[in-house]
Amino acid sequence: MSMQQAQPASLLSRLTRGNGFWARALRHRSFLAGGFLSLLLVLMAVVSAFWTPYDPTKMNFRLRFAPPSAEHWLGTDHFGRDLFSIILTGAQNSILVGVVSVAIGLSFGVALGLLASARRGMTEELVMRFSDFAFAFPAILLAVMFVAALGPGSANAILAIGVYNIPVFARLSRGAANAVWTREYILAARTAGKGRLRITIEHVLPNILPVIIVQATIQFALAILAEAALSYLGLGAQPPAPSWGRMLSEAQTLIYKDPMLAVYPGLAIALSVLGLNLLGDGLRDIIDPRLSRRR
Amino acid sequence: MSVFLFKRLLTFLVTLLAASMLTFAALELLPGDPALVILGIDASPDAVAALSREMGFDQPAWLRYARWIGGLLQGEFADSYTYKVPVWELIRDRLIITVPLAVFAMVLTTIFAFLLGIYAASRHNRPGDVLVMGFSQLGIAVPNFWLAILLIVLFAVKLGWFKSGGFPGWDAGFWEALKALLLPAIALATVQGAILARFTRSSLLEVMREDFVRTARAKGLSRRAVLWRHVLRNALIPVVTIMGLQFASLLAGTIVVENVFAIPGLGRLIFQSIGNRDIVVVRDVVLMLAALVVAINFLVDLLYAVIDPRLKAHDI
Amino acid sequence: METVLEADRLTVTLQTAAGPARAVRDLSFSLQRGRCLGIVGESGCGKSMTALAIMGLLPEGAHTAGRVLLHGEDLLALDDARMCAIRGDRIAMIFQEPMTSLNPLHRIGDQVGEALRLHKRMGRREAWEKALFLLERVGIPDPHRRIGQYPHQLSGGQRQRVMIAMALANEPDVLIADEPTTALDVTIQRQILDLIQDLAAETGMGLILISHDLGVIAENADDVLVMYGGMVVEQGSSEAIFRRFAHPYAQGLFAAIPKLGAGRDTRLRTIPGTVPDIADLPPGCPFQNRCPRAEAVCAVTVPPMERVGEGHRAACLFLDKAEAGA
Amino acid sequence: MSGQGYARENVAMSDRAMTDKDVLAVYDLHKHYPLPRESLFREAGRVYALNGVDLRLGAAGSLGIVGESGCGKSTLARLVMGLEVPTAGRVEILGRDIAAMQGAELRHHRRHFQMVFQDPFGSLDPRQKVGRIVAEPLHVLGGSDAAQRAEMVAAVLEQVGLRASDRDRYPHEFSGGQRQRIAVARALITRPALIVADEAVSALDVSVQAQVLNLLRDLQEEHGIAYLFISHDLGVVDYLCEEVAVMYLGRIVERAPAKALFAAPLHPYTRALLEAVPRPEPGRRARMVLGGSVPAQTGRGRGCVFAGRCPRAAARCRGEEPPLIGHGDGHFAACHFPGDFSG
């Protein structure tokens, strides 16, 4: 009722009133900040796919270690390459890593988690022991092993991070799904005669989706961090593909010469990760059923 | 013996076995003939074949696996191809650097996290809380090796208070050695500390909403007393799990950070051995780290029985 | 009779997602030594918020107005440190959920003894002894064994006994029991209510019993407040109120209860609509949109409390219509 | 309603007529659950949730099951609904053993028995619209198209006092009472012969509870549905049910027409239960108060299950289990000293 009698309001204040998803999202400051940073990351990747100020791989030995200027916004590196262009292009790599590794983890992990939860008993025990076991290899260790076996390279690094994500999602979705399985609406579906597979698809999956989406953003951020570390060690993206992690390892050898070279790529990683984390945390707050449900 | 303990112990052993198999299998995939790697690209085919036979490369995989594990169980390690000494000697020298580094980082993490987490939770939604949580959000986002580089830039390059890397060895004196580990430990602990601080805070806040906290307040306990006497221990239960996982991440994180600071620990060893295709070293070190991680998680599970009386009687 | 607790136009405003909500409005009562005041109403009527306001344990962001006097001292004006000295000593409270209201990691004896150590400055051993005595007194079988156990080892009824022992540790002047038996089985419920009644009579404290169950209130309370939408709609002695409900809500509530023994031959009278959300109350009488007597004036006027009989008042503009309706 | 809808209903009706049996018959039902093992060297314990329950419920009848927590009443509901398999004994619905049926056969038979749950907030999937929730049993049955289902949903929503347009809203937009109406609509949509209601009104406020109770009674009169109504609230059972069974520790200790049971109980447990109910009348009453609490269901001793708390218990009660015997007019009690409460 109070909605109608409100005085004329700006579009923004109209959007942010009420209790719908977008209204709550637009009121959530860190969600907005996270969304902005994440959007920026995507934008950088998209733009750089079509246009960069300079060719990020083109060297120019007359212009080494140039300070920031109107032509070169962030200056140039030890090969005279335009830093801004490299950073811009590096976003593509980060997005690729995040998307692929999360997709791997998501598809296998969620399927395993749902299976474990739907079947219980031995199946659940097996899936849980598998993920226990997988947790014995922290992401970086697993990746090092993978890369040691398959050889360094972006694809292997992404694969390793993706494999690491599988038990993460398996565990999460199994826990969330188990909680859903105890609800009475599942019992209702069973009394209607629905089988386990059908209940899983029609009731369990939609209800655990919010949790999974939140975790996906967080794992996305972790994937960017892990890939950067691998590339820093020289096990990930290989030259000349622009990668923020590798830029840092190159910059480290030059810290006495130009410490700023180590600042930009690190900042790019940190802001991307920050953005995704804020986005994920914000989503968690906004989707939280305890808030959306009005008793 | 309780079923809980038995199951945990069984899991522990099975996980170790599986980890060893996975490590072995993964390194089987390594392209290239190890004998060729050892002898160099110019070696004659005869010499390569002879070495293969000598080192057992021509035998079936399961037999080599059984030898490897059998050897480890008896404390016998193979020789490294590159260093020509038993792997154990290599590991031993580095273990006494890497483990102290990880423990040092864990101590810093815990101190960091508990101070900030408890402070933030006790000032829930007030400026102090918002500020601490904002900083921790930043801390999580910073890659540890970048932070390491920044620390070097600031404290070694600009201020000159620390060396930019290297490790003098424990012979150089405890404090001298510790000083060399300080920057790496901070680089490792910042991220983990930020994660743990957030987790500690939310765990505390969750427990603060429990009914028994209201009961304690109704008895006349002040907010502070309730926090210390009732909330903290309950909130610690989930925090301990995370700490177990974090110690594992710290151990693994040394792989990166040791390389930034050129500290001759396990991380650096494994990294160099990959470069040298020294499979024997890689697989032993990987298994070593995995075993440490699994053992820590096993200990964490045991710790529960101490913290939580509900676990003593029964468990799944 | 000596008045131990008095509320004078107590108002509680909560901070909710939908804006400020007045959970309790202008609530007044006085509680005498050795008497039991029952507060009855459905979910969201403000009965629990009243209890928490008296205890000074309202959720964050809540505001209070009016006064709550304990022996003449205004509790709402005290800071938390002063309030801590009163809570658990002069006023104690028992909560609804015995399963979650005890700390799972502390032994029963330590939890019961805590208030003693805090307010009476007892040592560990002395508090333990007293706790043992208290557990015996609230009828816990085998107290010597139970005192060293953890809450998960006790049944729901036993835990509620432990809660009572905790609340009574310092022999408070006022005991607030908020739905103390709602989570318990009916045969256990009887035991617990009898125990609370007996202990209250023994120590002469004032008892505030909060329940949604008219039966529980009728059998245990001396005086009754009926609350709806944050307001007291009817108030008086238990005798008077249960002999003849005056407010249309109280009448409707009573008529809606299936009476044991009435069987299938009767038909329940219902109140149309649903319990209101305190964040979204209409101006005027909170019951107007469900009330059979409501007229246009009810939408704009908050009805004052008016006398119905000896020690019996109700807040309705059309009390004279009540005779026809009842 | 569409032609096909009618046809289906006719099939259901003839099904019912053909069997000409009780809607629900339960024979010597047992259900034991294994407890998780605590020690390697000891046998895992068991929970004896149901220990030999017999029930019959005729068409359009209503049977109330009352008892305290842990008496096995919810287990009974789950077994009747075919959600779990009995350890021993049999559940027949419209003359067919539901444990003997499988797959499509059971799924099809399910339209004859539906359930209403306790928690109005937990029993409706928060991510589905009301229309989809209510139509759920139809979806499983198959054989109807979207238009027919929409029509049936609209009809059944109106029957339970909601609007047809409510089908496009989500459960969280409704109050507790309205949600319970939605749950009733879901149970009603296949025109079942039996509805099992497990504490279906206990989560509701009294003023709202009365609305749902009246709705349930009206629906029974209109459609001739049989109710198995499980509740801890004796008043509610008395209002809704013709016959009442009292359960204690997985057994029925007394069964009788509601009037007889509430007027003159024969089992001391029933008596204690009745007297424990607080009544909204001024003043305290004298009553029989039971000591102790319901014992754990993990052991099975000899003798009467209630002997431990019974004020009348004699040596015979501890040694010999009393059978459920008839005392005329459909009044059964499992007590060696029925109607004798001296003690």
CSV table of N, CA and C in Angstrom, one decimal, chain B residues 208-291:
chain,number,residue,atom,x,y,z
B,208,MET,N,27.0,-16.1,18.2
B,208,MET,CA,26.4,-15.0,19.0
B,208,MET,C,24.8,-15.0,18.8
B,209,ARG,N,24.4,-15.5,17.7
B,209,ARG,CA,22.9,-15.6,17.5
B,209,ARG,C,22.3,-16.8,18.1
B,210,GLU,N,23.1,-17.7,18.7
B,210,GLU,CA,22.5,-18.9,19.3
B,210,GLU,C,21.7,-18.6,20.5
B,211,ASP,N,20.8,-19.5,20.8
B,211,ASP,CA,19.9,-19.3,22.0
B,211,ASP,C,20.7,-19.3,23.3
B,212,PHE,N,21.8,-20.1,23.4
B,212,PHE,CA,22.5,-20.2,24.7
B,212,PHE,C,23.2,-18.9,25.0
B,213,VAL,N,23.5,-18.1,24.0
B,213,VAL,CA,24.2,-16.9,24.3
B,213,VAL,C,23.2,-15.9,25.0
B,214,ARG,N,22.0,-15.9,24.5
B,214,ARG,CA,20.9,-15.1,25.2
B,214,ARG,C,20.7,-15.6,26.6
B,215,THR,N,20.8,-17.0,26.8
B,215,THR,CA,20.7,-17.5,28.1
B,215,THR,C,21.8,-16.9,29.0
B,216,ALA,N,23.0,-16.9,28.5
B,216,ALA,CA,24.1,-16.4,29.3
B,216,ALA,C,24.0,-14.9,29.6
B,217,ARG,N,23.5,-14.2,28.6
B,217,ARG,CA,23.2,-12.8,28.9
B,217,ARG,C,22.1,-12.6,30.0
B,218,ALA,N,21.1,-13.5,29.9
B,218,ALA,CA,20.1,-13.4,30.9
B,218,ALA,C,20.6,-13.7,32.3
B,219,LYS,N,21.7,-14.4,32.4
B,219,LYS,CA,22.3,-14.7,33.7
B,219,LYS,C,23.0,-13.5,34.3
B,220,GLY,N,23.2,-12.5,33.4
B,220,GLY,CA,23.9,-11.3,33.9
B,220,GLY,C,25.3,-11.1,33.4
B,221,LEU,N,25.7,-12.0,32.5
B,221,LEU,CA,27.1,-11.8,31.9
B,221,LEU,C,27.1,-10.7,31.0
B,222,SER,N,28.2,-9.9,31.0
B,222,SER,CA,28.3,-8.8,30.1
B,222,SER,C,28.6,-9.3,28.7
B,223,ARG,N,28.5,-8.5,27.7
B,223,ARG,CA,28.8,-8.9,26.3
B,223,ARG,C,30.2,-9.5,26.2
B,224,ARG,N,31.1,-8.9,26.8
B,224,ARG,CA,32.5,-9.3,26.7
B,224,ARG,C,32.7,-10.7,27.4
B,225,ALA,N,32.1,-10.8,28.6
B,225,ALA,CA,32.2,-12.1,29.3
B,225,ALA,C,31.6,-13.2,28.5
B,226,VAL,N,30.4,-12.9,27.9
B,226,VAL,CA,29.8,-14.0,27.1
B,226,VAL,C,30.7,-14.4,25.9
B,227,LEU,N,31.3,-13.4,25.3
B,227,LEU,CA,32.1,-13.6,24.1
B,227,LEU,C,33.3,-14.6,24.5
B,228,TRP,N,33.9,-14.3,25.6
B,228,TRP,CA,35.1,-15.1,26.0
B,228,TRP,C,34.7,-16.5,26.6
B,229,ARG,N,33.6,-16.5,27.4
B,229,ARG,CA,33.3,-17.7,28.1
B,229,ARG,C,32.4,-18.7,27.3
B,230,HIS,N,31.5,-18.1,26.5
B,230,HIS,CA,30.6,-19.0,25.8
B,230,HIS,C,30.7,-19.0,24.3
B,231,VAL,N,31.0,-17.9,23.7
B,231,VAL,CA,31.0,-17.8,22.2
B,231,VAL,C,32.3,-18.4,21.6
B,232,LEU,N,33.4,-18.0,22.2
B,232,LEU,CA,34.7,-18.3,21.6
B,232,LEU,C,34.9,-19.8,21.3
B,233,ARG,N,34.7,-20.6,22.3
B,233,ARG,CA,35.0,-22.0,22.2
B,233,ARG,C,34.0,-22.7,21.2
B,234,ASN,N,32.8,-22.3,21.2
B,234,ASN,CA,31.8,-22.8,20.2
B,234,ASN,C,32.2,-22.4,18.8
B,235,ALA,N,32.7,-21.2,18.7
B,235,ALA,CA,33.0,-20.7,17.3
B,235,ALA,C,34.3,-21.3,16.8
B,236,LEU,N,35.1,-21.8,17.7
B,236,LEU,CA,36.4,-22.3,17.3
B,236,LEU,C,36.3,-23.6,16.5
B,237,ILE,N,35.2,-24.4,16.8
B,237,ILE,CA,35.0,-25.7,16.2
B,237,ILE,C,35.1,-25.6,14.7
B,238,PRO,N,34.3,-24.8,14.0
B,238,PRO,CA,34.5,-24.7,12.5
B,238,PRO,C,35.9,-24.1,12.2
B,239,VAL,N,36.3,-23.1,13.0
B,239,VAL,CA,37.6,-22.4,12.6
B,239,VAL,C,38.8,-23.4,12.6
B,240,VAL,N,38.7,-24.4,13.4
B,240,VAL,CA,39.9,-25.3,13.5
B,240,VAL,C,40.0,-26.1,12.2
B,241,THR,N,38.8,-26.5,11.6
B,241,THR,CA,38.9,-27.1,10.3
B,241,THR,C,39.6,-26.3,9.2
B,242,ILE,N,39.2,-25.0,9.2
B,242,ILE,CA,39.8,-24.1,8.2
B,242,ILE,C,41.2,-24.0,8.5
B,243,MET,N,41.6,-23.9,9.8
B,243,MET,CA,43.0,-23.8,10.1
B,243,MET,C,43.8,-25.0,9.5
B,244,GLY,N,43.3,-26.2,9.7
B,244,GLY,CA,43.9,-27.4,9.1
B,244,GLY,C,44.2,-27.2,7.6
B,245,LEU,N,43.1,-26.8,6.9
B,245,LEU,CA,43.2,-26.7,5.5
B,245,LEU,C,44.2,-25.6,5.2
B,246,GLN,N,44.2,-24.5,6.0
B,246,GLN,CA,45.1,-23.4,5.7
B,246,GLN,C,46.6,-23.8,5.9
B,247,PHE,N,46.9,-24.6,6.9
B,247,PHE,CA,48.2,-25.0,7.0
B,247,PHE,C,48.7,-25.8,5.8
B,248,ALA,N,47.8,-26.5,5.2
B,248,ALA,CA,48.1,-27.2,4.0
B,248,ALA,C,48.4,-26.2,2.9
B,249,SER,N,47.6,-25.2,2.8
B,249,SER,CA,47.8,-24.2,1.8
B,249,SER,C,49.1,-23.5,2.0
B,250,LEU,N,49.5,-23.3,3.3
B,250,LEU,CA,50.7,-22.6,3.6
B,250,LEU,C,51.9,-23.4,3.1
B,251,LEU,N,51.8,-24.7,3.4
B,251,LEU,CA,52.9,-25.6,3.0
B,251,LEU,C,53.0,-25.6,1.5
B,252,ALA,N,51.9,-25.6,0.8
B,252,ALA,CA,52.0,-25.6,-0.7
B,252,ALA,C,52.4,-24.2,-1.2
B,253,GLY,N,51.9,-23.2,-0.4
B,253,GLY,CA,52.3,-21.8,-0.8
B,253,GLY,C,53.8,-21.6,-0.8
B,254,THR,N,54.5,-22.4,0.0
B,254,THR,CA,55.9,-22.2,0.1
B,254,THR,C,56.6,-22.4,-1.3
B,255,ILE,N,55.9,-23.2,-2.1
B,255,ILE,CA,56.5,-23.5,-3.4
B,255,ILE,C,56.7,-22.2,-4.1
B,256,VAL,N,55.7,-21.3,-4.1
B,256,VAL,CA,55.8,-20.0,-4.8
B,256,VAL,C,56.7,-19.1,-4.0
B,257,VAL,N,56.4,-18.9,-2.7
B,257,VAL,CA,57.1,-17.9,-2.0
B,257,VAL,C,58.6,-18.1,-1.8
B,258,GLU,N,59.0,-19.4,-1.7
B,258,GLU,CA,60.4,-19.7,-1.6
B,258,GLU,C,61.1,-19.3,-2.8
B,259,ASN,N,60.4,-19.4,-3.9
B,259,ASN,CA,61.0,-19.1,-5.2
B,259,ASN,C,61.2,-17.5,-5.3
B,260,VAL,N,60.2,-16.8,-4.7
B,260,VAL,CA,60.4,-15.3,-4.8
B,260,VAL,C,61.6,-14.9,-4.0
B,261,PHE,N,61.8,-15.5,-2.8
B,261,PHE,CA,62.8,-15.1,-1.9
B,261,PHE,C,64.1,-16.0,-2.1
B,262,ALA,N,64.1,-16.9,-3.0
B,262,ALA,CA,65.2,-17.8,-3.3
B,262,ALA,C,65.6,-18.5,-2.0
B,263,ILE,N,64.7,-19.0,-1.3
B,263,ILE,CA,65.0,-19.8,-0.1
B,263,ILE,C,65.1,-21.3,-0.4
B,264,PRO,N,66.1,-21.9,0.0
B,264,PRO,CA,66.3,-23.3,-0.5
B,264,PRO,C,65.5,-24.3,0.4
B,265,GLY,N,64.2,-24.3,0.2
B,265,GLY,CA,63.3,-25.2,0.9
B,265,GLY,C,62.8,-26.2,-0.1
B,266,LEU,N,61.7,-27.0,0.4
B,266,LEU,CA,61.1,-28.0,-0.4
B,266,LEU,C,60.5,-27.4,-1.7
B,267,GLY,N,59.9,-26.3,-1.5
B,267,GLY,CA,59.2,-25.6,-2.7
B,267,GLY,C,60.2,-25.4,-3.8
B,268,ARG,N,61.4,-24.9,-3.4
B,268,ARG,CA,62.3,-24.6,-4.4
B,268,ARG,C,62.9,-25.8,-5.0
B,269,LEU,N,63.1,-26.8,-4.2
B,269,LEU,CA,63.6,-28.1,-4.6
B,269,LEU,C,62.7,-28.7,-5.7
B,270,ILE,N,61.4,-28.7,-5.4
B,270,ILE,CA,60.4,-29.3,-6.3
B,270,ILE,C,60.4,-28.6,-7.6
B,271,PHE,N,60.5,-27.3,-7.5
B,271,PHE,CA,60.4,-26.4,-8.7
B,271,PHE,C,61.7,-26.7,-9.6
B,272,GLN,N,62.8,-26.8,-8.9
B,272,GLN,CA,64.0,-27.0,-9.7
B,272,GLN,C,64.0,-28.4,-10.3
B,273,SER,N,63.5,-29.4,-9.5
B,273,SER,CA,63.5,-30.8,-10.0
B,273,SER,C,62.6,-30.9,-11.2
B,274,ILE,N,61.5,-30.2,-11.2
B,274,ILE,CA,60.7,-30.2,-12.4
B,274,ILE,C,61.5,-29.8,-13.6
B,275,GLY,N,62.2,-28.7,-13.4
B,275,GLY,CA,63.0,-28.1,-14.5
B,275,GLY,C,64.0,-29.2,-15.0
B,276,ASN,N,64.6,-29.9,-14.0
B,276,ASN,CA,65.6,-30.9,-14.3
B,276,ASN,C,65.1,-32.2,-14.7
B,277,ARG,N,63.7,-32.4,-14.7
B,277,ARG,CA,63.1,-33.6,-15.0
B,277,ARG,C,63.6,-34.7,-14.0
B,278,ASP,N,63.8,-34.3,-12.8
B,278,ASP,CA,64.3,-35.3,-11.8
B,278,ASP,C,63.1,-35.9,-11.1
B,279,ILE,N,62.5,-36.9,-11.8
B,279,ILE,CA,61.2,-37.5,-11.4
B,279,ILE,C,61.3,-38.0,-9.9
B,280,VAL,N,62.4,-38.7,-9.6
B,280,VAL,CA,62.5,-39.3,-8.3
B,280,VAL,C,62.3,-38.3,-7.2
B,281,VAL,N,62.9,-37.1,-7.4
B,281,VAL,CA,62.8,-36.1,-6.4
B,281,VAL,C,61.3,-35.5,-6.4
B,282,VAL,N,60.8,-35.2,-7.6
B,282,VAL,CA,59.5,-34.6,-7.6
B,282,VAL,C,58.5,-35.5,-6.9
B,283,ARG,N,58.5,-36.8,-7.2
B,283,ARG,CA,57.4,-37.7,-6.7
B,283,ARG,C,57.6,-37.8,-5.2
B,284,ASP,N,58.8,-37.9,-4.7
B,284,ASP,CA,59.0,-38.1,-3.3
B,284,ASP,C,58.6,-36.8,-2.5
B,285,VAL,N,58.9,-35.7,-3.1
B,285,VAL,CA,58.6,-34.4,-2.4
B,285,VAL,C,57.1,-34.2,-2.4
B,286,VAL,N,56.5,-34.4,-3.6
B,286,VAL,CA,55.0,-34.3,-3.7
B,286,VAL,C,54.3,-35.2,-2.7
B,287,LEU,N,54.8,-36.4,-2.6
B,287,LEU,CA,54.1,-37.4,-1.7
B,287,LEU,C,54.4,-36.9,-0.2
B,288,MET,N,55.6,-36.4,0.0
B,288,MET,CA,55.9,-35.9,1.3
B,288,MET,C,54.9,-34.8,1.7
B,289,LEU,N,54.7,-33.8,0.8
B,289,LEU,CA,53.8,-32.7,1.1
B,289,LEU,C,52.4,-33.2,1.3
B,290,ALA,N,52.0,-34.1,0.4
B,290,ALA,CA,50.6,-34.6,0.5
B,290,ALA,C,50.4,-35.3,1.9
B,291,ALA,N,51.4,-36.1,2.2
B,291,ALA,CA,51.4,-36.8,3.5
B,291,ALA,C,51.3,-35.9,4.7
